[in-house]
PDB file of C-alpha atoms and ligand atoms in Angstrom:
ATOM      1  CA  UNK A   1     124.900 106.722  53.652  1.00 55.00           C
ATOM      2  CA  UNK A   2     121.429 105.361  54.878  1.00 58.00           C
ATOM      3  CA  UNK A   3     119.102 107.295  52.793  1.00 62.00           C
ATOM      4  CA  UNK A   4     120.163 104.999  49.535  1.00 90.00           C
ATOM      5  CA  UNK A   5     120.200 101.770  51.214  1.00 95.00           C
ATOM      6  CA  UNK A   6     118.122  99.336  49.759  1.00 97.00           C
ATOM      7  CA  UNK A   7     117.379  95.757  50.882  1.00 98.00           C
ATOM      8  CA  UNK A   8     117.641  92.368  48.523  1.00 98.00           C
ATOM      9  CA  UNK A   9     116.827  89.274  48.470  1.00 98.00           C
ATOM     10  CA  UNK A  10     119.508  86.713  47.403  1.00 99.00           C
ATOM     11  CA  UNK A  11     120.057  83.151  47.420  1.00 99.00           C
ATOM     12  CA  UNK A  12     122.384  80.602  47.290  1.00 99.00           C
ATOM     13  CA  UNK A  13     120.522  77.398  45.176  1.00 99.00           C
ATOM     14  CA  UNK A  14     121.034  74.129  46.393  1.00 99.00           C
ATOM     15  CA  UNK A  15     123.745  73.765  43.847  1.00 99.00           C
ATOM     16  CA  UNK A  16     125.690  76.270  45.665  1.00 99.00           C
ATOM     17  CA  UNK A  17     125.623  74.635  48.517  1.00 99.00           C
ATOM     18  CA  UNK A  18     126.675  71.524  47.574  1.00 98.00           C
ATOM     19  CA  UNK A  19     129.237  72.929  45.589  1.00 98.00           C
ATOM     20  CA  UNK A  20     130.922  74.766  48.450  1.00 98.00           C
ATOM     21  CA  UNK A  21     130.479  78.111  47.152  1.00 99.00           C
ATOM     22  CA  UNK A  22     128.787  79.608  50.043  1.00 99.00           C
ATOM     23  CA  UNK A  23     132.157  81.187  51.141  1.00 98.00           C
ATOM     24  CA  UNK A  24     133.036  82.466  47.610  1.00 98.00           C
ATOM     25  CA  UNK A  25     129.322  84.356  46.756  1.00 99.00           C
ATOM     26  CA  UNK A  26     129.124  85.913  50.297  1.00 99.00           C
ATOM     27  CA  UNK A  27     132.727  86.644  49.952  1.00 98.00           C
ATOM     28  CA  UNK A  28     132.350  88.512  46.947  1.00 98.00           C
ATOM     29  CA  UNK A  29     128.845  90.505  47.979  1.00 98.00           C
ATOM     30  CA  UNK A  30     130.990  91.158  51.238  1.00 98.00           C
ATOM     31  CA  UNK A  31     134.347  92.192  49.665  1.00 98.00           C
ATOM     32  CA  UNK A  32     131.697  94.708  47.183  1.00 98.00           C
ATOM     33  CA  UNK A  33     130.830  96.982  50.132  1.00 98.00           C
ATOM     34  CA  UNK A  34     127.298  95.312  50.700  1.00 98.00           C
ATOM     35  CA  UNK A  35     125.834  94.617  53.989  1.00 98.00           C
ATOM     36  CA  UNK A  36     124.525  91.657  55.443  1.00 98.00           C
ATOM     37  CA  UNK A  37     121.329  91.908  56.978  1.00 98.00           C
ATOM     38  CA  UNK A  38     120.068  88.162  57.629  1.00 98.00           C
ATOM     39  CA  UNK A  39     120.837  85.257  56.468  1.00 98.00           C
ATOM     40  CA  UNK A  40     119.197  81.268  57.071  1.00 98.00           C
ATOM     41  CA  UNK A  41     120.298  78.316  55.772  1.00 98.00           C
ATOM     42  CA  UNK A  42     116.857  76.006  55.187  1.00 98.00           C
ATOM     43  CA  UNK A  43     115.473  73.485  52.700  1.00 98.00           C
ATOM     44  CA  UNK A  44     112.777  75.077  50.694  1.00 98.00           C
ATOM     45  CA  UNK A  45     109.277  73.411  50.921  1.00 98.00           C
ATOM     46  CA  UNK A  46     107.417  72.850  47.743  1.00 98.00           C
ATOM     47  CA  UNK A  47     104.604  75.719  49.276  1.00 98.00           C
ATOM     48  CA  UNK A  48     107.389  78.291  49.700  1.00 98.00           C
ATOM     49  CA  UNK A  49     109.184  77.058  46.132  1.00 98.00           C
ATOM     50  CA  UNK A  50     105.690  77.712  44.395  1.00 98.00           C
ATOM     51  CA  UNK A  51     105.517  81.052  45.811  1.00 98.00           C
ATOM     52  CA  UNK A  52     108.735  82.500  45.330  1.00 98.00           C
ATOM     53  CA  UNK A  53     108.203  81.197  41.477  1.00 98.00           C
ATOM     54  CA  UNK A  54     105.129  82.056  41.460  1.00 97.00           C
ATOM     55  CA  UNK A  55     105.515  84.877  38.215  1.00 96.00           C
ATOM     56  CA  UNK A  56     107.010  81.235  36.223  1.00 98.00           C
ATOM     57  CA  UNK A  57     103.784  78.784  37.344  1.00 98.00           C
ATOM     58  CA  UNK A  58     103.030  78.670  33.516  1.00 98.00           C
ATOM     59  CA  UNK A  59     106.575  78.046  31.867  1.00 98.00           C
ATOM     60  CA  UNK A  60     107.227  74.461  30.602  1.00 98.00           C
ATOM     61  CA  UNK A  61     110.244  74.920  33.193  1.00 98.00           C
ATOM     62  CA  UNK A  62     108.148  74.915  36.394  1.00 98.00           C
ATOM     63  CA  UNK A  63     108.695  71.933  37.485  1.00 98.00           C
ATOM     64  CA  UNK A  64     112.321  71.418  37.216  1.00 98.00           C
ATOM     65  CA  UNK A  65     112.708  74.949  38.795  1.00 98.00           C
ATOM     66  CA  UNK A  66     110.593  73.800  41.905  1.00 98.00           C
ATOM     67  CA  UNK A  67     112.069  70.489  42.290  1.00 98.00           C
ATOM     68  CA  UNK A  68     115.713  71.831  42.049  1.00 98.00           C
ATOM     69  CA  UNK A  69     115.202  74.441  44.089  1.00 98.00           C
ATOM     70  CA  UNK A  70     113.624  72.080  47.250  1.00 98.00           C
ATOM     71  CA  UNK A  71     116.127  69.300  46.666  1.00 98.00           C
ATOM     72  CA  UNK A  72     118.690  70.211  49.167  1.00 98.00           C
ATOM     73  CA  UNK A  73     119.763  73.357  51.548  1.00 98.00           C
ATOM     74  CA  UNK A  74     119.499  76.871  50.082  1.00 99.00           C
ATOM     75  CA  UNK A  75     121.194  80.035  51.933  1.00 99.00           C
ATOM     76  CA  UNK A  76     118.796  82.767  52.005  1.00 99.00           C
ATOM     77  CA  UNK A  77     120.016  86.542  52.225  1.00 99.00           C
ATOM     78  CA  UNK A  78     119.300  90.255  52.567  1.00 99.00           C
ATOM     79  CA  UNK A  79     121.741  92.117  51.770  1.00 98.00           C
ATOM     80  CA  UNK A  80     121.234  96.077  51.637  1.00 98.00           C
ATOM     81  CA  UNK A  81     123.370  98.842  50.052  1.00 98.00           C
ATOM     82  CA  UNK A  82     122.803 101.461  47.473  1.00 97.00           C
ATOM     83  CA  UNK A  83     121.085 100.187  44.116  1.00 97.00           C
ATOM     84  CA  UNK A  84     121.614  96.895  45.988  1.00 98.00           C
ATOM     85  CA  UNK A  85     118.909  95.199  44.099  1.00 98.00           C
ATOM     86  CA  UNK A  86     120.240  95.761  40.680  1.00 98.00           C
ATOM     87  CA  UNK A  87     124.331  95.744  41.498  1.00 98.00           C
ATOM     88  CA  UNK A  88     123.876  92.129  43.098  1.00 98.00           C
ATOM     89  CA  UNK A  89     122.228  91.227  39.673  1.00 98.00           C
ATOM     90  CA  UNK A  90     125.215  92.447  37.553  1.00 98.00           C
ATOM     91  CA  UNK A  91     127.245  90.274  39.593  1.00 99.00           C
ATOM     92  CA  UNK A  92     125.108  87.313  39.044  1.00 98.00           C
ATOM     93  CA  UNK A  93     125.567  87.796  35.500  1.00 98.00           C
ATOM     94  CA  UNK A  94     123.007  86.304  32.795  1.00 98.00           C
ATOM     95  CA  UNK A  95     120.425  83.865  33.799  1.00 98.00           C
ATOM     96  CA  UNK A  96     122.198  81.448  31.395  1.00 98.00           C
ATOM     97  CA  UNK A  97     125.513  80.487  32.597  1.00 98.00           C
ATOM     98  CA  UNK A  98     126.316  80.171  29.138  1.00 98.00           C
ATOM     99  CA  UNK A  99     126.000  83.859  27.859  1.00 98.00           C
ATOM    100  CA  UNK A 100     126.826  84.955  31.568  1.00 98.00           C
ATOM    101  CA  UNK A 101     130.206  87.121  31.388  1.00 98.00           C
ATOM    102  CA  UNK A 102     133.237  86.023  32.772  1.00 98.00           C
ATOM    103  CA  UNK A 103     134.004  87.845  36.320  1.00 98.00           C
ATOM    104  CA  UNK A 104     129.788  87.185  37.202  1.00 99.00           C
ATOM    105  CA  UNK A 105     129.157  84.679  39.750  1.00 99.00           C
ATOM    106  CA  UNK A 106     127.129  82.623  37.050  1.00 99.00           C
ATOM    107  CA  UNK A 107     129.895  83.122  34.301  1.00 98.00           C
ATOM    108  CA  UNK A 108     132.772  81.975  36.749  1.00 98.00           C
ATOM    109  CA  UNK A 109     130.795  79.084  38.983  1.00 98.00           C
ATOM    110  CA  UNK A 110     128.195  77.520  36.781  1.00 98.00           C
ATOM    111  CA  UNK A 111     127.476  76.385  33.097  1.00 98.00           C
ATOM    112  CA  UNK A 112     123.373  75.167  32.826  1.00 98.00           C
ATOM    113  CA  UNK A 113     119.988  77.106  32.992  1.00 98.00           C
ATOM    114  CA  UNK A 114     119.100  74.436  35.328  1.00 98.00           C
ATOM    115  CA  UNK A 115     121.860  74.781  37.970  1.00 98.00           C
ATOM    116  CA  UNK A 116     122.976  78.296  37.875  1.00 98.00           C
ATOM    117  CA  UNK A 117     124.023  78.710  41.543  1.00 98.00           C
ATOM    118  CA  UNK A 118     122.558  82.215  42.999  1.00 99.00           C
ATOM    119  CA  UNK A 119     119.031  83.884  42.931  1.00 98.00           C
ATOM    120  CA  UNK A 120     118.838  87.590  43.472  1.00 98.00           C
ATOM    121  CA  UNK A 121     115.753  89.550  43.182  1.00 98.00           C
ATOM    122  CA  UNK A 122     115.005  91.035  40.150  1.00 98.00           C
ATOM    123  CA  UNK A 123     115.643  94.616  39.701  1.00 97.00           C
ATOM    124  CA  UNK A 124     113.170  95.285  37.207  1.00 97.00           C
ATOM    125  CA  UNK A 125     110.528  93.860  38.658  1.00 96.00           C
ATOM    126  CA  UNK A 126     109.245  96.765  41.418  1.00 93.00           C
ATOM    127  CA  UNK A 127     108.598  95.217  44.756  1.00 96.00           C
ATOM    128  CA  UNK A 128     109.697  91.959  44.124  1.00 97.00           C
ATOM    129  CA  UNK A 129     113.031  92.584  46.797  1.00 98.00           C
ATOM    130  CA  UNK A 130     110.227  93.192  49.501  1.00 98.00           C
ATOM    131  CA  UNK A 131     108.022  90.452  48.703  1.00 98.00           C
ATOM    132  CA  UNK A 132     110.667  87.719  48.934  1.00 98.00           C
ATOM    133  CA  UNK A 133     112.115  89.353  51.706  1.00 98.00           C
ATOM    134  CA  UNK A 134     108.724  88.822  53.527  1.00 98.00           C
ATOM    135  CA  UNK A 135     108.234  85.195  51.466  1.00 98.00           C
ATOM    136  CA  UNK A 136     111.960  84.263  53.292  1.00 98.00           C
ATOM    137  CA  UNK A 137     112.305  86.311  56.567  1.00 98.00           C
ATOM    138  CA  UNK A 138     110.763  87.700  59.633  1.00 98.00           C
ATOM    139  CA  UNK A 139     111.060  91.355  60.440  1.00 97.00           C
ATOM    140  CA  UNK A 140     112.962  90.431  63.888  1.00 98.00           C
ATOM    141  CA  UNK A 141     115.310  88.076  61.901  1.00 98.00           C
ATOM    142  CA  UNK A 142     116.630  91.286  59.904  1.00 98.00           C
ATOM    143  CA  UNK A 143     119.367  93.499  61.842  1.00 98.00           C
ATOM    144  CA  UNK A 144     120.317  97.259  60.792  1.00 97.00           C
ATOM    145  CA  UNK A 145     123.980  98.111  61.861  1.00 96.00           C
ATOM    146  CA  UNK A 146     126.796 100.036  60.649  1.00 93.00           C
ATOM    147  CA  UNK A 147     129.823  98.285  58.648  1.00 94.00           C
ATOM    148  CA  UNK A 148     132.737 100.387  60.225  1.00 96.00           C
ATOM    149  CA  UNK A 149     134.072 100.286  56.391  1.00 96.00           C
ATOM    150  CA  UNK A 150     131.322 102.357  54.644  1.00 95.00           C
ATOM    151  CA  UNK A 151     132.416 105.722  54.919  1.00 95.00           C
ATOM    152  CA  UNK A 152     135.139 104.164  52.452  1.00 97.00           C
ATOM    153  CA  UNK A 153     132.920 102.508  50.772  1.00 96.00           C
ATOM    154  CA  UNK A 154     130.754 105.296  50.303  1.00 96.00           C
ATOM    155  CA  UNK A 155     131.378 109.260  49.693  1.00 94.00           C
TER     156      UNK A 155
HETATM  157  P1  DAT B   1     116.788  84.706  37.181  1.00 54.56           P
HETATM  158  O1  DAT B   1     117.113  83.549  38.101  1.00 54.56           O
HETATM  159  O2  DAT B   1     118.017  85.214  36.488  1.00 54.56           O
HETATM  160  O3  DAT B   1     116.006  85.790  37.881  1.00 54.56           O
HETATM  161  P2  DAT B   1     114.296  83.933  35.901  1.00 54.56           P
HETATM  162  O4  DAT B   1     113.592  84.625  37.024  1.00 54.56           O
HETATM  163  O5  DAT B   1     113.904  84.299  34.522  1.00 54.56           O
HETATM  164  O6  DAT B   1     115.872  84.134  36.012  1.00 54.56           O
HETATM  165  O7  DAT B   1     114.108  82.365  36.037  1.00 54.56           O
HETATM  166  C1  DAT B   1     114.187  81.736  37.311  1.00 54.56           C
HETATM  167  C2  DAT B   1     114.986  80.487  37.170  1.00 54.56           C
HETATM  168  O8  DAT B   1     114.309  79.571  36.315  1.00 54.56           O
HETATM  169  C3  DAT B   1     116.372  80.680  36.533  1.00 54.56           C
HETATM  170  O9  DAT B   1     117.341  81.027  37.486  1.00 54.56           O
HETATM  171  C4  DAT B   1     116.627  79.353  35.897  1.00 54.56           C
HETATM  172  C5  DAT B   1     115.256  78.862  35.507  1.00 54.56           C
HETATM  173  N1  DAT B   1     114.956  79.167  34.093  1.00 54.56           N
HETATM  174  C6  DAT B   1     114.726  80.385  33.565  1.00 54.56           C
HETATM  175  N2  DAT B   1     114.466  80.298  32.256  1.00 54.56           N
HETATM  176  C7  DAT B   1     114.544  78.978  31.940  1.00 54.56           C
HETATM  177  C8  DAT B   1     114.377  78.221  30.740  1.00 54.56           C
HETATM  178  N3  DAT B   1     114.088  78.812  29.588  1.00 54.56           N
HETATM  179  N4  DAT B   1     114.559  76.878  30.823  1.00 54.56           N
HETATM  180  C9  DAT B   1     114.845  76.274  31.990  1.00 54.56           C
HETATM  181  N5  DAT B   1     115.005  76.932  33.157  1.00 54.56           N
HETATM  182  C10 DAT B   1     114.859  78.256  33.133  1.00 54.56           C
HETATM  183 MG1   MG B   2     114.065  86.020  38.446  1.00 54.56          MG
END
């Protein structure tokens, strides 16, 4: 493995964190075989909130999204494995913690639109992993290493 590894951006909201579920949603990206690459815990400045939703600057939900999002400490992430971007997705579940399946982070941990717990970059949207990697992270704050468990985790 290294030729399929793919970097992601993920995030856990202010709700997270105040929640104490840091532990759990690392826990279960961990316990899944991906890698952690970086990771800072910060409170998100309205600048940096209107550019990471930038693609939502015209939905009635704007401002509730950018106010939520800079009202307390976030934990921002790369992790990297392969399909990284989309498997950290399926275990976000559906934006909605009410459709989100049970067994998804948003199914088991939260219930509102408003306070769903964990961003991850969206698979379907090319580039956008990158560009909030860059948005969040220096390149010198990002390590590449070997997990001793990936040739088990990977054939
Ligand atoms: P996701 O976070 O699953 O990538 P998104 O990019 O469509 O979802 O929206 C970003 C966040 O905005 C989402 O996590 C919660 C909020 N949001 C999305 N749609 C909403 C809506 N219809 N009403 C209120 N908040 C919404
Ligand atoms: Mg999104």
């Amino acid at each position: 493995m290294s030729a399929d590894r793919e970097r992601t951006f993920v995030m856990v909201k202010p709700d997270g964190v105040q929640r104490g579920l840091v532990g759990e949603i690392v826990g279960r990206l961990e316990a899944r075989g991906l890698r952690l690459d970086g990771a800072k815990l910060l409170t998100i400045d309205r600048d940096l909130a209107e550019d990471h939703y930038a693609e939502h600057v015209d939905k009635p939900f704007f401002e509730d999204l950018v106010s939520f999002i800079t009202s307390g400490p976030a934990l921002a992430m790369v992790w990297s494995g392969q399909d990284a971007t989309r498997q950290v997705r399926q275990m976000m579940g559906d934006t909605d913690p009410a459709v989100a399946a049970p067994g998804t982070i948003r199914g088991d941990f939260a219930l509102d639109l408003g306070r769903n717990v964990i961003h991850g970059s969206d698979h379907e949207d090319p580039g956008a992993n990158e560009r909030e990697i860059d948005l969040f992270f220096d390149p010198d704050e990002l390590v590449d290493y070997d997990r001793i468990d990936e040739p088990w985790v990977y054939e």
